[in-house]
XYZ file of C-alpha atoms in Angstrom:
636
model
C -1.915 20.960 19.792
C -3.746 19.203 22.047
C -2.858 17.254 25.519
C -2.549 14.100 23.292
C 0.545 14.482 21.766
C 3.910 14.749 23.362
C 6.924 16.609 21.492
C 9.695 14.620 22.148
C 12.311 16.127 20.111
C 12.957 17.856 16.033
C 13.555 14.828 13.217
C 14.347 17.473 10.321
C 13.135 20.612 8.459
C 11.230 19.959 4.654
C 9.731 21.704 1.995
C 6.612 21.311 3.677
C 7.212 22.222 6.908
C 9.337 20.447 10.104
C 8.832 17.035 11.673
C 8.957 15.861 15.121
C 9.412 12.883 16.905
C 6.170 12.528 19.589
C 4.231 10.272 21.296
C 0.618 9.561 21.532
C -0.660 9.537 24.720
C -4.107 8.264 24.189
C -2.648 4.789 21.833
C 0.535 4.623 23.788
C 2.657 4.765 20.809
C 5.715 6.889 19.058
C 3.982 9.128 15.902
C 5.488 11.129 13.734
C 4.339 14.857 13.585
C 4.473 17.018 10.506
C 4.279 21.090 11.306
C 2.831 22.301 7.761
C 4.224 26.157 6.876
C 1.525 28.031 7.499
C 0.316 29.858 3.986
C 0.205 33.884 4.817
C -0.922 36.111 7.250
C -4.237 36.516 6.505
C -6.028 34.923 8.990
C -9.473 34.464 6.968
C -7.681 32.549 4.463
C -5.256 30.423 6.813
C -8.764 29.305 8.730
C -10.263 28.487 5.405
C -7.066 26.923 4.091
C -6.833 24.799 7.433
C -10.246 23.488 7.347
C -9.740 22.716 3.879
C -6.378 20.715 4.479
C -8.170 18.887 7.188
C -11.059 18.184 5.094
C -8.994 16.572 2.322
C -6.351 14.896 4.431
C -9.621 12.739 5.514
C -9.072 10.867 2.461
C -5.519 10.291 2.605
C -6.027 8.691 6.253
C -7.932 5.674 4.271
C -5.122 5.037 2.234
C -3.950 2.409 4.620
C -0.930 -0.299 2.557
C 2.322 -1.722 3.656
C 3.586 0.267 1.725
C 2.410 3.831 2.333
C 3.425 6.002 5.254
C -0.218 5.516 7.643
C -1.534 8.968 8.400
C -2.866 8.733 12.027
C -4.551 12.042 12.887
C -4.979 15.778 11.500
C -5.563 18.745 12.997
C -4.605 22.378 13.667
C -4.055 24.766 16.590
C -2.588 28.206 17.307
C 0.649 27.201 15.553
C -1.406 25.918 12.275
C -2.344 22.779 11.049
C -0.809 19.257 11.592
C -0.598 15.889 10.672
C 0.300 13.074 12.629
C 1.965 10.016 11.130
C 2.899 6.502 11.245
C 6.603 6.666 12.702
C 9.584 5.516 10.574
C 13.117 4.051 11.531
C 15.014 3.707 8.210
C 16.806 5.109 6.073
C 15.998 7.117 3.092
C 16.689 5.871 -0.350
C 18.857 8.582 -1.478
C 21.361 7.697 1.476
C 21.755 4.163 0.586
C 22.054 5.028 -3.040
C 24.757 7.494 -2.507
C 26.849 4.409 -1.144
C 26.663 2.457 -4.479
C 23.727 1.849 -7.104
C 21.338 -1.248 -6.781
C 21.901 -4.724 -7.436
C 19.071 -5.954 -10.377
C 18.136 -7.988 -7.183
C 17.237 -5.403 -4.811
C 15.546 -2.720 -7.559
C 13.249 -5.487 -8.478
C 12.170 -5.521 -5.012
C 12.030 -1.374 -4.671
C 9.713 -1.530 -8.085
C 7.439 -4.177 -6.945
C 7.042 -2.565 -3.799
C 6.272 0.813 -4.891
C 4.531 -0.036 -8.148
C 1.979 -1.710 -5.463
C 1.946 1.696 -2.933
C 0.949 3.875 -6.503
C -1.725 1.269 -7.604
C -3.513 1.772 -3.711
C -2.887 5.347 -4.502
C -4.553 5.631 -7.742
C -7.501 3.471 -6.333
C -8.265 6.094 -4.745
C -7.621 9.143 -7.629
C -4.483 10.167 -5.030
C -1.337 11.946 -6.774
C 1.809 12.026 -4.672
C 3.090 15.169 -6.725
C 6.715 14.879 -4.964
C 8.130 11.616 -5.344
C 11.479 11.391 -4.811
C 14.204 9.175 -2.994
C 14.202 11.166 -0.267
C 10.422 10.364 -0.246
C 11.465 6.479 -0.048
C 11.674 5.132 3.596
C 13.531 1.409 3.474
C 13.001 -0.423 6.650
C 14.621 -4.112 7.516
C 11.918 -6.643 8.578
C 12.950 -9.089 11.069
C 13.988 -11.463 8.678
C 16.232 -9.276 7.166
C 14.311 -7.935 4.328
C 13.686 -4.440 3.239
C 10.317 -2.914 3.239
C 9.795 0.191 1.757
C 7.639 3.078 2.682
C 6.425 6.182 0.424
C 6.017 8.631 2.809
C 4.490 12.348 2.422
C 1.375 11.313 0.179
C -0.490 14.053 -0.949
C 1.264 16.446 1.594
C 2.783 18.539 -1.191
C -0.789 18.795 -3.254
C -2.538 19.479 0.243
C -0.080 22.081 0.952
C 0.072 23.429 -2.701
C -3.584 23.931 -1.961
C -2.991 26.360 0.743
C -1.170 28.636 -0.878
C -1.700 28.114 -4.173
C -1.904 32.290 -5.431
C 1.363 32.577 -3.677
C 3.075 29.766 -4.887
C 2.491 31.607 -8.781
C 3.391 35.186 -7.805
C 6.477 33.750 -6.477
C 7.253 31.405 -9.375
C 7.796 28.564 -7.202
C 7.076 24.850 -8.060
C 6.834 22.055 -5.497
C 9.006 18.898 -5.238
C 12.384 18.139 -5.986
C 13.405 19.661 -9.768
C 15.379 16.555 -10.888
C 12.487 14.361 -10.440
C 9.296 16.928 -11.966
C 7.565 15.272 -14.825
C 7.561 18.135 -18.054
C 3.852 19.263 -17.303
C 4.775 19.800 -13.754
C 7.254 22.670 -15.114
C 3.928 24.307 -17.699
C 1.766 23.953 -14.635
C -0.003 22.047 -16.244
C -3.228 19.499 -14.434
C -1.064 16.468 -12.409
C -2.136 12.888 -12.921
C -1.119 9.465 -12.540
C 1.061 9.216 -15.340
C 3.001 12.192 -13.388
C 3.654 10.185 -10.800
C 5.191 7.511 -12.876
C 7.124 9.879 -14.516
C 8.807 10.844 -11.155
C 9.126 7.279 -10.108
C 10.912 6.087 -13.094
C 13.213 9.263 -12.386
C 13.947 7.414 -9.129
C 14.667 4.131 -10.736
C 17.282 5.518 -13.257
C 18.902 7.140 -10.407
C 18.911 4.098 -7.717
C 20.291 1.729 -10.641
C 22.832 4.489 -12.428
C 23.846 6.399 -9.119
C 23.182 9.656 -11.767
C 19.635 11.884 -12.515
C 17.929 10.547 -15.678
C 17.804 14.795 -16.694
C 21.171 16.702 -15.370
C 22.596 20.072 -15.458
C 24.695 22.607 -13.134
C 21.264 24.963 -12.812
C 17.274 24.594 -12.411
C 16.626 26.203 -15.645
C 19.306 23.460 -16.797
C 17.486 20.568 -15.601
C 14.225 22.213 -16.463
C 15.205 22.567 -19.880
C 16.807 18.379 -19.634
C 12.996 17.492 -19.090
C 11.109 19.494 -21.696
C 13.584 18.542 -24.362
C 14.266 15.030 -23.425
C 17.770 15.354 -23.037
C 18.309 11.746 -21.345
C 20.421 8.698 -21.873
C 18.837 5.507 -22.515
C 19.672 3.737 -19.171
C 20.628 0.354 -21.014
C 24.160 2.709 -22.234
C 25.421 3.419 -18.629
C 24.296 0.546 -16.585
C 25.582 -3.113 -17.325
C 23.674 -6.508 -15.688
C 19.906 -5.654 -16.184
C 17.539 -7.069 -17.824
C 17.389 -4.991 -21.168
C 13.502 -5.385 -21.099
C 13.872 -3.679 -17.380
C 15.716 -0.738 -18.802
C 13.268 -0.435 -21.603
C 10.312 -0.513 -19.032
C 12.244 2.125 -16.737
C 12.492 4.637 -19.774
C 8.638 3.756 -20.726
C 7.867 5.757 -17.852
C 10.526 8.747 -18.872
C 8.298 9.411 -21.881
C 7.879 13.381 -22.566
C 4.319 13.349 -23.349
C 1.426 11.026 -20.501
C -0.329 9.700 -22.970
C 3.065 7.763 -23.939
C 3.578 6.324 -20.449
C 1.883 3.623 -18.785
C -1.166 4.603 -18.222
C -1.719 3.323 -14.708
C 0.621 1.893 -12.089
C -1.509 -1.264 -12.535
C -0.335 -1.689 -16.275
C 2.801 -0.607 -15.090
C 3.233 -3.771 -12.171
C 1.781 -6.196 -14.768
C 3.582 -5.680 -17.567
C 6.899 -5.814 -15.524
C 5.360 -9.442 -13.903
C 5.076 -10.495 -17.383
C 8.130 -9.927 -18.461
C 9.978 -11.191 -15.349
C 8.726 -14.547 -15.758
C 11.020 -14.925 -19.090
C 13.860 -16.772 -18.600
C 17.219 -15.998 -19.308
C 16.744 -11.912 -20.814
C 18.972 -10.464 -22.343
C 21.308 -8.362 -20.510
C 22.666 -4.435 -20.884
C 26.248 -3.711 -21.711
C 26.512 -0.076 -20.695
C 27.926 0.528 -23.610
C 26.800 3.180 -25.221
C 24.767 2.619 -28.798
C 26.211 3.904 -32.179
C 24.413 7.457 -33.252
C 21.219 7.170 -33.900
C 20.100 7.622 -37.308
C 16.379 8.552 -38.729
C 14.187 8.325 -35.791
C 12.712 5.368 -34.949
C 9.106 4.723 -33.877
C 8.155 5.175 -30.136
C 9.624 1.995 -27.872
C 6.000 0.233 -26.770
C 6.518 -2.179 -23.904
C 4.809 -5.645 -25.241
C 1.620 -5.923 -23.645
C 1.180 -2.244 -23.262
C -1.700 -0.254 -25.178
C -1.122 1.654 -28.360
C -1.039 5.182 -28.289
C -5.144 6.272 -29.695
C -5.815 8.336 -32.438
C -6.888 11.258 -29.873
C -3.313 10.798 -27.980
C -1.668 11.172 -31.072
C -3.581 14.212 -32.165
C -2.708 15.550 -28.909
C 0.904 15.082 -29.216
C 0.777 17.149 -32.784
C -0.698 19.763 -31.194
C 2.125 20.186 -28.279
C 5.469 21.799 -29.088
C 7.801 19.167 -30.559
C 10.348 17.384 -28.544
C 13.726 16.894 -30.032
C 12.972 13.523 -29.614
C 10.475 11.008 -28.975
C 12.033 7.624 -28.767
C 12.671 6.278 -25.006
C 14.796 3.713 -26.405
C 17.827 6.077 -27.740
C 17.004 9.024 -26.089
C 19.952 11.474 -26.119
C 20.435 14.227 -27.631
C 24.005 14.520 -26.066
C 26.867 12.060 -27.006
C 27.126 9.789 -23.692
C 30.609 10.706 -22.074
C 32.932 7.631 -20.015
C 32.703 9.826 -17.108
C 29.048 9.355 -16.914
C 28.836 5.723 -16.865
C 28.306 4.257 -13.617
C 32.010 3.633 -11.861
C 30.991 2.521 -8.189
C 30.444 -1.057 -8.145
C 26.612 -1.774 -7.224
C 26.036 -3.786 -3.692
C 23.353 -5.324 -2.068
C 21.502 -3.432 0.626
C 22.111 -5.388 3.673
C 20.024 -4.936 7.542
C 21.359 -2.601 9.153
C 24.315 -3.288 12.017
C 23.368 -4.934 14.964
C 20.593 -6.760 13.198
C 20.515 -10.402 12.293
C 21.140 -11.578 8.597
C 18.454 -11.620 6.017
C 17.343 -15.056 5.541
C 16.187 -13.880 2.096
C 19.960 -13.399 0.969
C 22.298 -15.138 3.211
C 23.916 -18.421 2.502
C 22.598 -20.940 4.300
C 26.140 -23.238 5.496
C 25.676 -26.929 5.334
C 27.640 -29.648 7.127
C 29.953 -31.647 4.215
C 28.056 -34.858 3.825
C 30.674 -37.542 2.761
C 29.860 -41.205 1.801
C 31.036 -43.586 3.653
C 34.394 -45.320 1.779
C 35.176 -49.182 2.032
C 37.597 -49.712 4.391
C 40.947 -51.114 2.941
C 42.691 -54.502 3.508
C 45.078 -52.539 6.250
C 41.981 -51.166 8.052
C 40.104 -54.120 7.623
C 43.199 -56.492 9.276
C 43.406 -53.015 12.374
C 39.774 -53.849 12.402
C 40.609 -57.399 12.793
C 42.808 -57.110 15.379
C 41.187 -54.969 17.490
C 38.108 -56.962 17.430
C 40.517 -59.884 18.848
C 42.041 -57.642 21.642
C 38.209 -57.215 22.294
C 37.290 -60.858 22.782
C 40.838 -61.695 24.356
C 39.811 -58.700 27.105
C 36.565 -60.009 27.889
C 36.675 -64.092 28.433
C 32.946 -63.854 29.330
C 31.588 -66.037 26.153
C 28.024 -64.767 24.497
C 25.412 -67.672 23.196
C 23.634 -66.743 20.098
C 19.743 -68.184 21.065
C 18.220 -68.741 17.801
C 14.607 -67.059 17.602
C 11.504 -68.165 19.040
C 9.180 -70.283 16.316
C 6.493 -67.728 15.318
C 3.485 -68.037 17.722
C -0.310 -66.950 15.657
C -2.153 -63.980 17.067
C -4.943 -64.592 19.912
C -8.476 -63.756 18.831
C -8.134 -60.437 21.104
C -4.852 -59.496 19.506
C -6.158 -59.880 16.074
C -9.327 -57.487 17.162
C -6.960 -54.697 18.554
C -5.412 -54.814 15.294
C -8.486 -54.720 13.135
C -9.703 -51.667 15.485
C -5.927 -49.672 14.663
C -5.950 -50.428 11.076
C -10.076 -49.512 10.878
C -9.091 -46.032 12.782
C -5.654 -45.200 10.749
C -8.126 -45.998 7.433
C -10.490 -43.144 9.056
C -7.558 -40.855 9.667
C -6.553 -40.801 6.377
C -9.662 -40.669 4.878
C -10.324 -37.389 6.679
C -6.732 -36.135 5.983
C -7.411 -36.542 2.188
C -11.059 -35.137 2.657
C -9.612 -31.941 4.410
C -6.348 -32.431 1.270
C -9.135 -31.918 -1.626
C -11.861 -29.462 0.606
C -8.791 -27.328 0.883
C -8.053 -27.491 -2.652
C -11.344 -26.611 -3.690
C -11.542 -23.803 -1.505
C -8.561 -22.543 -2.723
C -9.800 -23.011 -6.882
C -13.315 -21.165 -5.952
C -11.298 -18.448 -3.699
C -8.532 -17.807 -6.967
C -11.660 -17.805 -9.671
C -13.762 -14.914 -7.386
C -10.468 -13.152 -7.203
C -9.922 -13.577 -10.892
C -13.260 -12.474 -11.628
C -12.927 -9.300 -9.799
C -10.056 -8.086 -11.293
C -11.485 -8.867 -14.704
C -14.292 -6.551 -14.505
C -15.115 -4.079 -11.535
C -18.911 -4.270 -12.928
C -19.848 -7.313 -13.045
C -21.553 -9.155 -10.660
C -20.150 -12.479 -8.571
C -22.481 -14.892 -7.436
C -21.785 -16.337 -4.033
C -22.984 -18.686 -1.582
C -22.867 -18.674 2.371
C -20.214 -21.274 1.779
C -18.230 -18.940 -0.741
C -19.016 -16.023 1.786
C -17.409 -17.354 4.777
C -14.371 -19.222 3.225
C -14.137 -14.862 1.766
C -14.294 -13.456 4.862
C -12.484 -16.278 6.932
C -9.882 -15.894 4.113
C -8.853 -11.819 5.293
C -7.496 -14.050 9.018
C -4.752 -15.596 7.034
C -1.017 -15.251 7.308
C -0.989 -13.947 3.653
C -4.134 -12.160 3.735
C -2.408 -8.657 3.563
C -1.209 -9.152 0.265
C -4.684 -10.008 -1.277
C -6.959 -8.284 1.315
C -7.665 -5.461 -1.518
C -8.963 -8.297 -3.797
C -11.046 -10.207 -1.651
C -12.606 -6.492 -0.821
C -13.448 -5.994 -4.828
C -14.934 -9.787 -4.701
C -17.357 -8.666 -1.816
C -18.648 -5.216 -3.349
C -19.495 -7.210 -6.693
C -21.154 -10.268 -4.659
C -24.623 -10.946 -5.440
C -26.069 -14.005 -3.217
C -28.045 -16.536 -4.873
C -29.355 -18.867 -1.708
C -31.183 -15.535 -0.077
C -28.106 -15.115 2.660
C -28.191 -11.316 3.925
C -24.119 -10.931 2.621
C -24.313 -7.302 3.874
C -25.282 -8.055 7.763
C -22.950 -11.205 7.796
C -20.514 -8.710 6.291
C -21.320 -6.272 8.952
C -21.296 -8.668 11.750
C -18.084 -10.106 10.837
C -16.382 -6.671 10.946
C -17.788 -5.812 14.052
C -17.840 -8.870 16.160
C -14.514 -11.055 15.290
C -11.997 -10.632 18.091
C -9.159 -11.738 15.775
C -9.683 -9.450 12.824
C -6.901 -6.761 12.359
C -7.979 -3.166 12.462
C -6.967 -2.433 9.321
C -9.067 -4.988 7.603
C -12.207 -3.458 9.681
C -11.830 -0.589 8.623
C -11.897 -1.788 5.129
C -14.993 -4.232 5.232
C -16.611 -1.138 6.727
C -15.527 1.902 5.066
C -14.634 0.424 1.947
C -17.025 -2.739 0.962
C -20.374 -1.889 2.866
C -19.982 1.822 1.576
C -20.138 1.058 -2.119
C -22.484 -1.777 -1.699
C -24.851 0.902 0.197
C -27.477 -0.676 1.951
C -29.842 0.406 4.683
C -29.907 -3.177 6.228
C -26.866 -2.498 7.714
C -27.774 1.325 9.580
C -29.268 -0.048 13.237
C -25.485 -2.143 13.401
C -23.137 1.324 11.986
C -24.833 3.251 14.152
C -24.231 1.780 17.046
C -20.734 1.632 16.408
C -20.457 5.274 15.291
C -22.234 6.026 19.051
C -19.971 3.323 20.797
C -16.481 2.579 19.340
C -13.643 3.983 21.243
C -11.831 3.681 18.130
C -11.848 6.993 16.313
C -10.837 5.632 12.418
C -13.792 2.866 13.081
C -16.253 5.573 13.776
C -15.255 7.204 10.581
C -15.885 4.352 8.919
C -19.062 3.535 10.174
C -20.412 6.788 9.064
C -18.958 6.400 5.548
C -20.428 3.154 5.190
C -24.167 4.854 5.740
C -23.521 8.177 3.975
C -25.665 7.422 1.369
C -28.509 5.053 2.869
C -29.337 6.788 6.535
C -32.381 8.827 6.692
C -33.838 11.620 8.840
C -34.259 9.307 11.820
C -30.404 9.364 11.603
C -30.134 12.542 11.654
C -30.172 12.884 15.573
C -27.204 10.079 16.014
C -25.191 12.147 13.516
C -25.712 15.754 15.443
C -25.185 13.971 18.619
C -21.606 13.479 17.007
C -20.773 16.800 16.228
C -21.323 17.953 19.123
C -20.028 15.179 21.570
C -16.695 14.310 20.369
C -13.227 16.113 20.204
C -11.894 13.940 17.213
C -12.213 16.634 14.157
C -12.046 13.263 11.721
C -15.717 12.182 13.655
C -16.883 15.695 13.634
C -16.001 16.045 10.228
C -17.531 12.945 8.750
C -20.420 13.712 10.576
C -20.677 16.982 9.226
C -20.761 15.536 5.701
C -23.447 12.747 6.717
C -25.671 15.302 7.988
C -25.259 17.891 4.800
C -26.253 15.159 2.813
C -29.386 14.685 4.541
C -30.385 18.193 4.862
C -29.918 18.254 1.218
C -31.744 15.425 0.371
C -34.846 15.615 3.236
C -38.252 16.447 2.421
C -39.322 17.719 5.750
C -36.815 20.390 6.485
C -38.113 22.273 9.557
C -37.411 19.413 12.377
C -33.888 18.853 11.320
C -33.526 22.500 11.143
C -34.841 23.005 14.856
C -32.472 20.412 15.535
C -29.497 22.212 14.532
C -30.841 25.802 16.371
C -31.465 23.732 19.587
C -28.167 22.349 19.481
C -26.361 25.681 18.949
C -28.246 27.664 21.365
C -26.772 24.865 24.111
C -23.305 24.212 23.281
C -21.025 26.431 23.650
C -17.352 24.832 22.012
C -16.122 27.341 19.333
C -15.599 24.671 17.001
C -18.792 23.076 17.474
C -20.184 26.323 17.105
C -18.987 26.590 13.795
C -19.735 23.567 12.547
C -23.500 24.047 13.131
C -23.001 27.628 11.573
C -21.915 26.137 8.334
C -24.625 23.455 8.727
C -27.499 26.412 9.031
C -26.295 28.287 6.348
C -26.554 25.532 3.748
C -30.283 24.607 5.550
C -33.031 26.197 2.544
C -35.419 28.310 3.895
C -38.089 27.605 5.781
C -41.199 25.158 4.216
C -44.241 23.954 6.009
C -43.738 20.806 7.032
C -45.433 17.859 5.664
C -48.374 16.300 7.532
């Protein structure tokens, strides 16, 4: 590993491999580092493997959300490959669950939460593959709410890929067998809809305190999920909304194409249906036996099941049952309702209250009472001692006749009222500018999330008030949407939106990193112009920020040419991050592939070898040669 990282002590031992407590060096920070189990002995195929894990754990470094676990680094050395993580101090969702179930309060909270982590996820075509509560990180805020963190995305695919031959001689399957959606078990492609099978797993556990599909052996639990054996949860959990427990078993469906399609559909129609006032609450009592089955439950607002989905469903075995609504094929038993009481998750001890669920005490505010005729002649009295104490006698003067204003006095007042007039009119100007802003800022983000096609025509007004928008307290929670309004914006007074994009990114002081990285690797790489190379270049050679360099050379992958080339080899060969040298490596196979003048670039690379001497560089412009076609006279 290199000098960078300090190991400061073992967290635990995983599937995937062990974790350790360490500290960056470079960043001044506590990480998290992840050991991966190294797949074989060959040591061909564990060089190929590694490169390939660091290749593809590029992508999961970009998945940067509140909610998500931040990957940090990647890498490999003679103990294997590595990944080096944002650093959580929590606990784990499966402790606080073995302590009692959820209130309704707090799950709403845990499915908002992670319903948003899964739709960042799927932005980016990402599949988790092992969710599970141990795979849930809660966290207490400083105001005393919970925040929680999916941690180990993509680590069990990424691994899977390693050793994938192995993994089928030995028969084993990744991730935690009470929580494997039914196609996981027939190896069968992983999507989305996998995910959300796994995830509504975890809600049926964290509100039930039970697994959703039980038994005393794998091959029991196994069988549990490609039979449907599961109770519907509204029969063993009392106090939720009955729409809620309908939505949870939406996602238990047997068959994808019966669950939500997307976590996106998933977050809305729960938003929908929370609005509703006073729903209907579960009993957890258990239903009567079901009689003929009943049509599939379809959560209102959700799509109907196509005529191609349905095919496909005739095609596959047939489930006992298809119904999420009265699922079991078992009669429920007492002894599997839910017996310990739920409670609210509270910050941990030592930490201050949540101001999200404390009381808040209040003095007691009483009126005053009119005094009765005994405290009025005490009253009386006293006031008599008083006067008796004190023979000093007061004169009551009565007031002074009322004198006009002077001709100066009546011009300061003029000038006050004239300049309060002007202060208010400029309060209420800022009042309705502010207003407006806000309208045109809500209809661009509406617009966006309508259609991801369609262009939005902007201003420099409508421009700045988007960009100056991402330095706001609340910016975090809409920063994704504002991004989706700038990759669809289209000016229409001749403003150059990509350089004021790309100067903003660069240039503002105040601007969290997080949000650079996403004007820059995110917004000017889809909108993919060369306006912007002379400014990403410079960065790329200049930045002592290794994720912004990354960026920078995303954001040109498509528009630099072969006078880039040069910057990009310069890269390779000058830097010890792997994520520079490896999105370098990328920007310059695309050129080679895409040049017309082959032989200078191809000198280029021989040069290069022939005077550097790093192993890894040396490889790097090995692979680079190989994929070089062959020689061509070069153009005139």
């Amino acid at each position: 590993m290199e000098d960078r990282y300090e190991i400061r002590g073992k967290i635990g031992q995983g599937g995937l491999g062990a974790v350790y407590r360490g500290y960056d060096t470079r960043m001044h920070r506590e990480v998290a580092i992840k050991r991966i189990s190294p797949a074989g002995d060959d040591p061909e195929l564990l060089e190929e493997s590694t490169r390939q894990l660091i290749k593809e754990a590029g992508a999961l470094a970009s998945l940067q959300h509140p909610h998500i676990v931040t990957i940090y680094d990647v890498g490999s050395d003679e103990d294997g490959p590595y990944v080096v993580m944002e650093l959580i101090t929590g606990k784990t969702l499966d402790e606080l669950i073995e302590r009692a179930p959820l209130t309704w309060a707090d799950f709403r909270e845990l499915a908002m939460q992670t319903q948003e982590a899964l739709i960042a996820a799927q932005e980016l075509n990402l599949v988790h593959s092992d969710l599970k509560p141990a795979n849930l990180m809660l966290t207490w805020l400083p105001s005393g709410k919970f925040q929680v963190k999916i941690v180990d995305f993509g680590l069990a695919t990424l691994a899977q890929s390693q050793s994938k031959q192995d993994l089928e001689l030995a028969d084993a399957v990744f991730g935690s067998v009470f929580f494997m959606p039914p196609e996981q078990f027939e190896r069968s492609p992983l999507d989305a809809r996998s995910d959300l099978y796994s995830m509504g797993c975890v809600y049926y556990q964290a509100l039930t305190g039970s697994y959703p599909f039980a038994g005393t052996t794998g091959p029991e639990v196994m069988g549990a999920h490609l039979n449907h054996v599961v109770k519907s949860l509204k029969d063993v959990r009392s106090g939720i909304p009955i729409w809620a427990c309908d939505w949870i078993m939406w996602h238990l469906n047997r068959f994808a194409h019966d669950r939500p399609e997307s976590a996106r559909e998933a977050l809305s129609i729960f938003l929908k249906n929370d609005r509703m006032p006073d729903p209907a609450m579960s009993l957890g009592v258990p239903a009567p036996a079901p009689g003929p089955p009943r049509p599939r439950l379809v959560i209102p607002g959700s799509r109907p099941p196509t005529a191609t989905a349905a095919a496909a469903s005739a095609t596959k075995s047939p489930a006992p049952l298809r119904q999420t609504d009265s699922v079991a094929t078992l009669p429920p038993s007492a002894d599997a309702l839910t017996h310990t009481t739920p409670q609210p998750l509270a910050p941990p001890e030592g930490c201050k209250p949540s101001v999200h669920t404390s009381p808040q005490e209040l003095p007691d505010l009483q009126a005053p009472q009119p005094a009765t005729s005994s405290e009025s002649a005490d009253l009386t009295a006293a006031t008599a001692t008083a006067t008796r104490s004190h023979p000093r006698t007061q004169t009551v003067r009565p007031a002074p006749p009322h004198q006009p204003l002077s001709s100066s006095q009546k011009w300061i007042f003029t000038l006050v009222s004239a300049i309060m007039v002007i202060i208010a009119a400029g309060f209420l100007w800022k009042l309705i500018n502010e207003k407006r802003e806000a309208s045109s800022l809500t209809e661009m983000l509406v617009a966006a999330e309508a259609s991801e096609t369609t262009p939005i025509k902007i201003n420099a007004a409508k421009l700045r008030l988007l960009l100056e928008s991402l330095l706001e307290k609340d910016a975090e929670t809409r920063r994704q949407s504002i991004a989706k309004v700038l990759i669809l914006a289209q000016a229409t007074d001749g403003t150059d939106l990509d350089s004021r994009i790309a100067d903003f990114a660069i240039k503002r002081p105040d601007l969290p990193l997080t949000t650079r990285e996403l004007l820059i690797g995110k917004v000017l790489a889809k909108r993919n112009q060369t306006v912007i190379l002379p400014s990403m270049l410079e960065l790329a050679s200049s930045s002592d920020q290794p994720t912004l360099v990354v960026c920078s050379l995303l954001a040109v992958r498509q528009s630099a040419g072969d006078e880039s080339f040069s910057t990009f080899l310069n890269l390779v060969t000058s830097t010890r991050n792997n994520d520079i040298r490896t999105a370098a490596e990328i920007n310059l196979e695309i050129l080679l592939k895409k040049t017309r003048s082959i032989d200078p670039l191809k000198k280029q690379l021989e040069t290069a070898k022939e005077s550097n001497i790093k192993q890894d560089v040396q490889k790097t412009l090995k692979r680079l040669l190989d994929k070089c076609p062959s020689l061509t006279p070069a153009e005139p």
